[in-house]
XYZ file of C-alpha atoms in Angstrom:
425
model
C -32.906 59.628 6.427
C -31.527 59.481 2.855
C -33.656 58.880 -0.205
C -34.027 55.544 -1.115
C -32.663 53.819 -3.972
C -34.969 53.114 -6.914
C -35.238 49.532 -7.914
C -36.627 50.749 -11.463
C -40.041 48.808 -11.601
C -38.251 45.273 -10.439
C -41.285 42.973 -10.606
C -41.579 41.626 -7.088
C -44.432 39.414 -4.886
C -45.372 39.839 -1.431
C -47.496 37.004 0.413
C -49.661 38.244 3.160
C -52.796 35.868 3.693
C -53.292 38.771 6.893
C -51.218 40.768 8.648
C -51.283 43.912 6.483
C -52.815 46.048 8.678
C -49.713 46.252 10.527
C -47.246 46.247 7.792
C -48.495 49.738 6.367
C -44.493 50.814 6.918
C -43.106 47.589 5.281
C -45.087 48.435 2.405
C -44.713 51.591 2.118
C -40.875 51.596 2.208
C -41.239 48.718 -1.168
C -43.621 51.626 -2.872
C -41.061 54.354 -2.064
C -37.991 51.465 -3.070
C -39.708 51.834 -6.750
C -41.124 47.780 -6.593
C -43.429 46.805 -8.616
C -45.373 45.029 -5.815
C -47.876 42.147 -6.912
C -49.799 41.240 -3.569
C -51.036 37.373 -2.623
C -53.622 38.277 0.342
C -57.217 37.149 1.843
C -57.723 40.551 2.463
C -60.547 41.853 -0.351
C -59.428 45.452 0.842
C -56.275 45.393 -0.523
C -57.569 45.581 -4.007
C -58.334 49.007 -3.428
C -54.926 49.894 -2.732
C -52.751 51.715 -5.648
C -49.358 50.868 -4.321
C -49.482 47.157 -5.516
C -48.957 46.681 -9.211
C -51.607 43.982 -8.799
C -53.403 41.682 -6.134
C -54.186 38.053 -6.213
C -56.840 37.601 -3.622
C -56.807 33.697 -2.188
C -59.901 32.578 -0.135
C -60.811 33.116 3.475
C -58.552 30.449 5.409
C -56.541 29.452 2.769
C -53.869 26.596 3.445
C -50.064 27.025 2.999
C -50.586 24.493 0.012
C -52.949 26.951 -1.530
C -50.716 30.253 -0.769
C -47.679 28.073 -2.484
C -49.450 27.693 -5.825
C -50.365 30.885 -5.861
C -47.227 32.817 -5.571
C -45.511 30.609 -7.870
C -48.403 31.225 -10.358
C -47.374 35.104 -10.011
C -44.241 34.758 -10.205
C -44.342 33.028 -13.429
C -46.878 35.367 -14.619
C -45.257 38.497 -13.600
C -41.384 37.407 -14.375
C -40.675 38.570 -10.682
C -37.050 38.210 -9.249
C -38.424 36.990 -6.387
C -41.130 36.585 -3.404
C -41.216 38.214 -0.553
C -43.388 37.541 3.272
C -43.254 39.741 6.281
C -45.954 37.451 7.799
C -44.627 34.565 10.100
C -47.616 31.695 8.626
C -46.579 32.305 5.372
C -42.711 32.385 5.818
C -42.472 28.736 4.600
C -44.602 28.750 1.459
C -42.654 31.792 0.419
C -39.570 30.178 0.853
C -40.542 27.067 -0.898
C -41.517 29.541 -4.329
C -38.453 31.337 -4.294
C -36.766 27.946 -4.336
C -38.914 26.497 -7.221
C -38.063 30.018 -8.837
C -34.421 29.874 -8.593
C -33.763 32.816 -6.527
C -30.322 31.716 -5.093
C -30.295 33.120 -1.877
C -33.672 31.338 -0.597
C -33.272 28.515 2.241
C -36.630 26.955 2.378
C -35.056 24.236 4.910
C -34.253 27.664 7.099
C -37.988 28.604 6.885
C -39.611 25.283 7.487
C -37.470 25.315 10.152
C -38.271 28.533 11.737
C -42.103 27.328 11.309
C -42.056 24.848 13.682
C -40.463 25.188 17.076
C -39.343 21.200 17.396
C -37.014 21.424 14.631
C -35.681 24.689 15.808
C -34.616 22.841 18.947
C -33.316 20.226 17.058
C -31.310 22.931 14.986
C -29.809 24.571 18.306
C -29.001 21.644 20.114
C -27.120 20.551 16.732
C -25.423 23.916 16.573
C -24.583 23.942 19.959
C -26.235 27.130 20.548
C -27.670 28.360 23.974
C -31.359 27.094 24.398
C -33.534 26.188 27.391
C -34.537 22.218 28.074
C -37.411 20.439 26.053
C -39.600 17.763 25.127
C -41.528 17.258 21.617
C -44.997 16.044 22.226
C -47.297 14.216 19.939
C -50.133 11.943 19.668
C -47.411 9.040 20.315
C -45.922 10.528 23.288
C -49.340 11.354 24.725
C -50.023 7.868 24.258
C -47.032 6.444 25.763
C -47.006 8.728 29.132
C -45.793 12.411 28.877
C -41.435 12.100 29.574
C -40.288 13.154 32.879
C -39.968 17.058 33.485
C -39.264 19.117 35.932
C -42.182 21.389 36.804
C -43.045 24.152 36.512
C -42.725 24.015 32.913
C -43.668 26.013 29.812
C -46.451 24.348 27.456
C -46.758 26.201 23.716
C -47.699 25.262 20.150
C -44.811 24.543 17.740
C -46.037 26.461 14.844
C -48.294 29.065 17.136
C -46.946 33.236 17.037
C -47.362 35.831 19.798
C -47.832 33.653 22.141
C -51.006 32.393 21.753
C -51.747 29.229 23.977
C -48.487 29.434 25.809
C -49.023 28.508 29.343
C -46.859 27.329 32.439
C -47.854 24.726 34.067
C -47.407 23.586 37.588
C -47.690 19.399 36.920
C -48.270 17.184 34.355
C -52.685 17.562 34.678
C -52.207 20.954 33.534
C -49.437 20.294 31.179
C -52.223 17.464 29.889
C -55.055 20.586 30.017
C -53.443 22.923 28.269
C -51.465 20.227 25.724
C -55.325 19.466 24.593
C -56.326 22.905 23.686
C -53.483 22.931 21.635
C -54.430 19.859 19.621
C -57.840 21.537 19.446
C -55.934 24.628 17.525
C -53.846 22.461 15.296
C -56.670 20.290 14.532
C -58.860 23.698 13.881
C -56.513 25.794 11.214
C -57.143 29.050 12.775
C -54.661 31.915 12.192
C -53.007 29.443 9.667
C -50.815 28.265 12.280
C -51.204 24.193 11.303
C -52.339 23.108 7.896
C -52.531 19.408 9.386
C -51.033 17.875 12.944
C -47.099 17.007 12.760
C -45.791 14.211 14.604
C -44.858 17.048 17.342
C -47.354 19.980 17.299
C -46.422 20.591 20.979
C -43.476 21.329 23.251
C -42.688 21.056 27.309
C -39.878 23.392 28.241
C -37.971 24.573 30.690
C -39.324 27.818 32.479
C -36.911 30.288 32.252
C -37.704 33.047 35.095
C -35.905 35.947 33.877
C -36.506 38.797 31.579
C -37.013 38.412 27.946
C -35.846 40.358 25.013
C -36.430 40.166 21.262
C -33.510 40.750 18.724
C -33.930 41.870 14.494
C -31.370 42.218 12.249
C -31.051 41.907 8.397
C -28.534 38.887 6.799
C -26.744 40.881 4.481
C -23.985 38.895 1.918
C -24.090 36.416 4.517
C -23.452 39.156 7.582
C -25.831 39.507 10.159
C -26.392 42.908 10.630
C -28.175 44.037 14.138
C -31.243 46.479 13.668
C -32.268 46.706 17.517
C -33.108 44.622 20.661
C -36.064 45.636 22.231
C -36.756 44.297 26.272
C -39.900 43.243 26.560
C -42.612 42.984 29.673
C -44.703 39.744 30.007
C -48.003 39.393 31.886
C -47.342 37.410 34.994
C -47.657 33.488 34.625
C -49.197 31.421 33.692
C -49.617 33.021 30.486
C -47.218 35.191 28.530
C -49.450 37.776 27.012
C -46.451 40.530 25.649
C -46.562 44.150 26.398
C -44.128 47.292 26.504
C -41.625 46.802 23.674
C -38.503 49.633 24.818
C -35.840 50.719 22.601
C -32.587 50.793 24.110
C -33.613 47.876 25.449
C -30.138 46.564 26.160
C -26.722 47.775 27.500
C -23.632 47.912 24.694
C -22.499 44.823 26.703
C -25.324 42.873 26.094
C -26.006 44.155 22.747
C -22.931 42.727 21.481
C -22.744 39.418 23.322
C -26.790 38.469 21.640
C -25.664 39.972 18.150
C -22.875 37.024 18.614
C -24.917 34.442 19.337
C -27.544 35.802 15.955
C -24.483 35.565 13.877
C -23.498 31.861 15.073
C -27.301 31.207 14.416
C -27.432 33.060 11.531
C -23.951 31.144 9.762
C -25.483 27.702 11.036
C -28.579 28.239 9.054
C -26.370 29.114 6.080
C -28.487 32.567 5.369
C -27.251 34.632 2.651
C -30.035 37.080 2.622
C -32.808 37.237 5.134
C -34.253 38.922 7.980
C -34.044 37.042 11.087
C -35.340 37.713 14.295
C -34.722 35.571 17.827
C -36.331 36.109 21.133
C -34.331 35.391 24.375
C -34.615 35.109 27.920
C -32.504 35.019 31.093
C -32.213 31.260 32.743
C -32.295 31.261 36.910
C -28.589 32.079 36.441
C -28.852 35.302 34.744
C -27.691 34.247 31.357
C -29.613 35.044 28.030
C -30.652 31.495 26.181
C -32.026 31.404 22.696
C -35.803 30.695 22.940
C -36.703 30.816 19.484
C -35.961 32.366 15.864
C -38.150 33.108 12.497
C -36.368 34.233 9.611
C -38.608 37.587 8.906
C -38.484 41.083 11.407
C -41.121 41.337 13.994
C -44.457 42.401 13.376
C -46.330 45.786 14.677
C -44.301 48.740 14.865
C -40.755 46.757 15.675
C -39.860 48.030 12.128
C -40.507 51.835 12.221
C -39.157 52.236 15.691
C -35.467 50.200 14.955
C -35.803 53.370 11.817
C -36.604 55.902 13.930
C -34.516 55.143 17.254
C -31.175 53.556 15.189
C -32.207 54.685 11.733
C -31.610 51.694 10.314
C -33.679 50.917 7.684
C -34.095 46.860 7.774
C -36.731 46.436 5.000
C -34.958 48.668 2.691
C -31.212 46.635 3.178
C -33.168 43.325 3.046
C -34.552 44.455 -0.199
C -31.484 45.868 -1.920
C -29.691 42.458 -1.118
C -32.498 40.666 -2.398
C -32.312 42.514 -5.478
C -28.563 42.136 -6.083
C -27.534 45.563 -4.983
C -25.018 43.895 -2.411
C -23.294 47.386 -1.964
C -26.389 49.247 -1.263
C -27.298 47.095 1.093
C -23.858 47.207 3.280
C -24.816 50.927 3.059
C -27.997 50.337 4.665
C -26.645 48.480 7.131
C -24.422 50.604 8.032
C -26.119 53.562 9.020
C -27.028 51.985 11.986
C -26.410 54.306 15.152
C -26.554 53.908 19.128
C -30.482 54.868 19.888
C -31.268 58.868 19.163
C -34.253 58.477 20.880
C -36.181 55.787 23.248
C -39.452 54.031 21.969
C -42.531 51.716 23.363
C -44.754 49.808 22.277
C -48.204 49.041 24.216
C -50.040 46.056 23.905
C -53.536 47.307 24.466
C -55.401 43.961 25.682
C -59.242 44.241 26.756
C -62.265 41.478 27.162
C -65.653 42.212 25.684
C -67.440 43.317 22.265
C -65.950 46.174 21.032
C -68.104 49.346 20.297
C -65.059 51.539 19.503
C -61.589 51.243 18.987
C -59.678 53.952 17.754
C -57.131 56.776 18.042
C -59.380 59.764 19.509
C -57.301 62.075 21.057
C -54.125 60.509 21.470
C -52.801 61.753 18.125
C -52.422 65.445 19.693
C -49.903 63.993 22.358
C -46.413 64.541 21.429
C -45.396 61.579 22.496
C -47.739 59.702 19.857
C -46.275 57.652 17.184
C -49.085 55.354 15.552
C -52.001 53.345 16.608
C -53.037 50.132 15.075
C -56.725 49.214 15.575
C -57.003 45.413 15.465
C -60.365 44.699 16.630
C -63.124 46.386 14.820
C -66.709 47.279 16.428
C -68.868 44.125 17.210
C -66.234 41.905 17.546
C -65.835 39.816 20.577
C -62.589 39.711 22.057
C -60.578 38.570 25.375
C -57.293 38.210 26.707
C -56.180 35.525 28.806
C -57.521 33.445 30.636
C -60.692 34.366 28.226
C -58.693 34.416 24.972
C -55.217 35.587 22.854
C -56.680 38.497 21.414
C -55.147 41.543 21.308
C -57.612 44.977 21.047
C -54.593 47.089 19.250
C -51.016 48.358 19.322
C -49.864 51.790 20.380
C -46.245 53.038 19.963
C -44.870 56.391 21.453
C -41.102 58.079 21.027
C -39.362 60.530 23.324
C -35.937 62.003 23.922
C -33.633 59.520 25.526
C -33.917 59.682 29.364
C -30.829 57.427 31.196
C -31.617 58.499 34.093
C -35.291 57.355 34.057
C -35.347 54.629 30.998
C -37.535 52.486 31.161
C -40.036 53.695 33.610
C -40.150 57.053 31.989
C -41.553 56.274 28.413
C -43.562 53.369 30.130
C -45.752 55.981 32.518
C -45.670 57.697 28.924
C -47.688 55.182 26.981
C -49.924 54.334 29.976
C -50.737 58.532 29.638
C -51.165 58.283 25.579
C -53.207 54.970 25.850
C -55.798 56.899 28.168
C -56.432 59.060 25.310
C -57.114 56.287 22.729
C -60.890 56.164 21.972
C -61.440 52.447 23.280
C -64.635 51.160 24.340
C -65.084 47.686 25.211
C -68.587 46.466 26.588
C-alpha cells in the first residue's frame, strides 16, 4: 500500500464512549494520516495512549446529551475542522457537533436517522428502496393491541447494534415476551443504546429466510464508493447471534446490483461525505432487501480485511474528504481491486466466567490475522439464550481458493480458534 498523505497536524476529535478496543486499525491509520487526534472516551486507559493529542475522559455511562457537550466543548477548544465517530451509539451526537460547528458536509438528520431503525423504515419506504415488511411498536400500540402480522416474525430494538435482543417469534405471546425485555433495555441505558424510550423503541418485521450479507463503502464528493461485501453466517433462529464474516463474499453480479441500491440510498440521504454501511438479506424469493443502514463502517476487523483483501483503504478516503482533499480521496477510492486474498472473521461466543481469554498459540498459525479479547478474566458472560455477549473476535487471511471458498477459510478459523488460549468456567 502507498504512504499515506499527511494532513499536517489538522486538529481533529474522535468520540468513542467504548468501542476502542476494536478500532486499534481506525486509529492507527488517523496517527499515520498525521491528525492531531483529541479523544472523547469513558475509557480511563486511553489516557495512556501517545497517539491522541489529548483525551477528554466523560463518566462511566454517559448519555448522548453528555457526549454532545463534550465534543463541542473540544472542538471549540481545540479549533478542530471537525468530529469524527467510528462507534454506532455515538454516531448521532457526533453528527449533531459537526453541525453546530459548521462542518458542511455533516447530515445530522442522516445520523439520527441511522440511530433508530423506525425512521430508517420510514426513510426506505419514502425512497422507494427495497426493505422487508414492519410495524413500529410503542407503549401506545402495546396498549391498543399489537397490529396484525404474519408470523413468524422478527422482534429487535430500534436503536440496539449486533444484534442484541433480536429474536423471531412464532405468535404474538412471544412477540409480547421478547417486546418486554426490550423495554427493560431501553428503560435500563445499557450499551448507550436508549438515552430515554421513543414513541417506537421496538419493531415487528417480516422474517426474511435467506442469507444475509453486510455492505461498506466510503461517500466520497457525493459518490458512493464500495469497500467490500462480506456474507455473513447467523446462528439458527430464534436468535441471530453473527459469525463467519468471508471476503469475497459476493459474485461480480451481485456486487454490483447491492452497490446500486447503496448509491440510491446513499443520494436519498443527501451524503456528501460519510461512511455508510447496510446489511441485507435474501426474501423467500431469492432477492436481496435492505434491512438496515448506519452511516459509519462496521466494527471489528471489517476495516483491515476490506484493506487487506481489496486494498482499499476506507478510513483513510473518508478522512481526506473530510479534510477537503477531494482529489486524494477519489485516489483512495480508487485503488480498490477484485479480492487478492479471502478473509474470515470468527465470532468466538462462550457462557461462563472467564479465567482466560487470549491469543496463546494461535499467533504462530499462518493463517492468523488478529485477535480481539473482549471479555477479560472474572467476567461473566453468555450467549443466547443466556445473554448477547460476545467472548472475542478472531480474523484469519489465506490465498484465494474458488474452488473451495467459503468452506475452506471457514474449517481454517475453526483450526486457528482451537489455538486461542480461551478458558471459560
Amino acid at each position: 500500500m502507498s504512504e499515506l498523505p499527511p494532513l499536517d497536524g489538522l486538529d481533529v476529535v474522535l468520540a468513542m464512549r467504548q468501542g476502542l478496543l476494536t478500532r486499534h486499525d481506525h486509529v492507527e491509520t488517523m496517527f499515520r494520516l498525521g491528525l492531531a487526534v483529541h479523544l472523547v472516551t469513558e475509557d480511563a486507559g486511553a489516557q495512556q495512549d501517545p497517539r491522541y493529542a489529548s483525551v477528554r475522559l466523560l463518566p462511566s455511562g454517559s448519555a448522548t446529551g453528555a457526549l454532545l457537550d463534550a465534543v463541542k466543548d473540544v472542538l471549540h477548544q481545540r479549533d478542530a475542522a471537525f468530529a469524527v465517530t467510528f462507534q454506532e451509539t455515538d454516531i448521532e451526537a457526533v453528527g449533531e457537533a459537526n453541525a453546530a460547528r459548521g462542518v458542511s458536509w455533516s447530515r445530522p438528520v442522516a445520523d439520527a436517522t441511522a440511530r433508530d431503525k423506525a425512521r430508517q423504515r420510514a426513510h426506505f419506504a419514502a425512497a422507494g428502496l427495497p426493505t422487508p415488511g414492519h410495524w413500529a411498536i410503542g407503549d401506545r400500540q402495546l396498549t391498543a393491541g399489537l397490529p396484525e402480522v404474519g408470523y413468524p416474525c422478527v422482534v429487535k430494538p430500534t436503536r440496539g447494534a449486533s444484534s442484541s435482543h433480536v429474536e423471531l417469534v412464532a405468535d404474538a405471546a412471544g412477540a409480547l415476551r421478547v417486546l418486554a425485555e426490550i423495554r427493560t433495555l431501553a428503560a435500563s441505558g445499557q450499551n448507550h443504546f436508549y438515552d430515554q424510550l421513543d414513541d417506537s423503541w421496538a419493531l415487528l418485521e417480516e422474517f426474511l429466510p435467506g442469507e444475509e450479507v453486510t455492505c461498506d463503502g466510503v461517500v466520497v464528493d457525493g459518490e458512493f464508493q464500495l469497500g467490500g461485501i462480506h456474507s455473513k453466517v447467523l446462528s439458527p433462529p430464534p436468535f441471530f447471534e453473527e459469525d463467519l464474516y468471508t471476503l469475497p463474499g459476493v459474485d461480480q453480479a451481485t456486487e454490483e446490483e447491492l452497490t446500486a441500491v447503496m448509491r440510491r440510498l446513499s443520494r436519498s440521504l443527501d451524503l456528501e461525505t460519510c461512511l455508510l454501511n447496510a446489511e441485507f438479506r435474501k426474501d423467500t424469493e431469492g432477492r436481496f432487501r435492505l434491512v438496515e443502514f448506519s452511516t459509519r463502517i462496521s466494527g471489528g476487523h471489517v476495516y483491515r480485511n476490506i484493506r487487506d483483501a481489496h486494498r482499499i483503504d476506507l478510513v483513510e478516503a473518508f478522512l481526506l474528504a473530510a479534510a477537503g482533499r477531494s482529489a486524494a480521496a477519489r485516489a483512495a477510492a480508487a485503488r480498490r481491486t477484485p479480492a487478492r486474498l479471502a478473509t474470515c472473521i470468527r465470532f468466538v461466543y462462550r457462557s461462563g466466567t472467564v479465567a482466560a481469554n487470549q491469543v496463546g498459540e494461535a499467533w504462530r498459525h499462518p493463517g492468523f490475522r488478529a485477535y480481539y479479547a473482549l471479555a477479560a478474566p472474572g467476567d461473566r458472560i453468555g450467549h443466547a439464550p443466556e445473554g448477547f455477549d460476545i467472548c472475542g473476535l478472531l480474523s484469519v487471511w489465506s490465498t484465494p481458493d474458488p474452488a473451495g471458498h467459503p468452506i475452506g477459510i471457514h474449517q481454517l478459523a475453526a483450526e486457528v480458534e482451537a489455538l486461542l488460549d480461551i478458558r471459560v468456567d
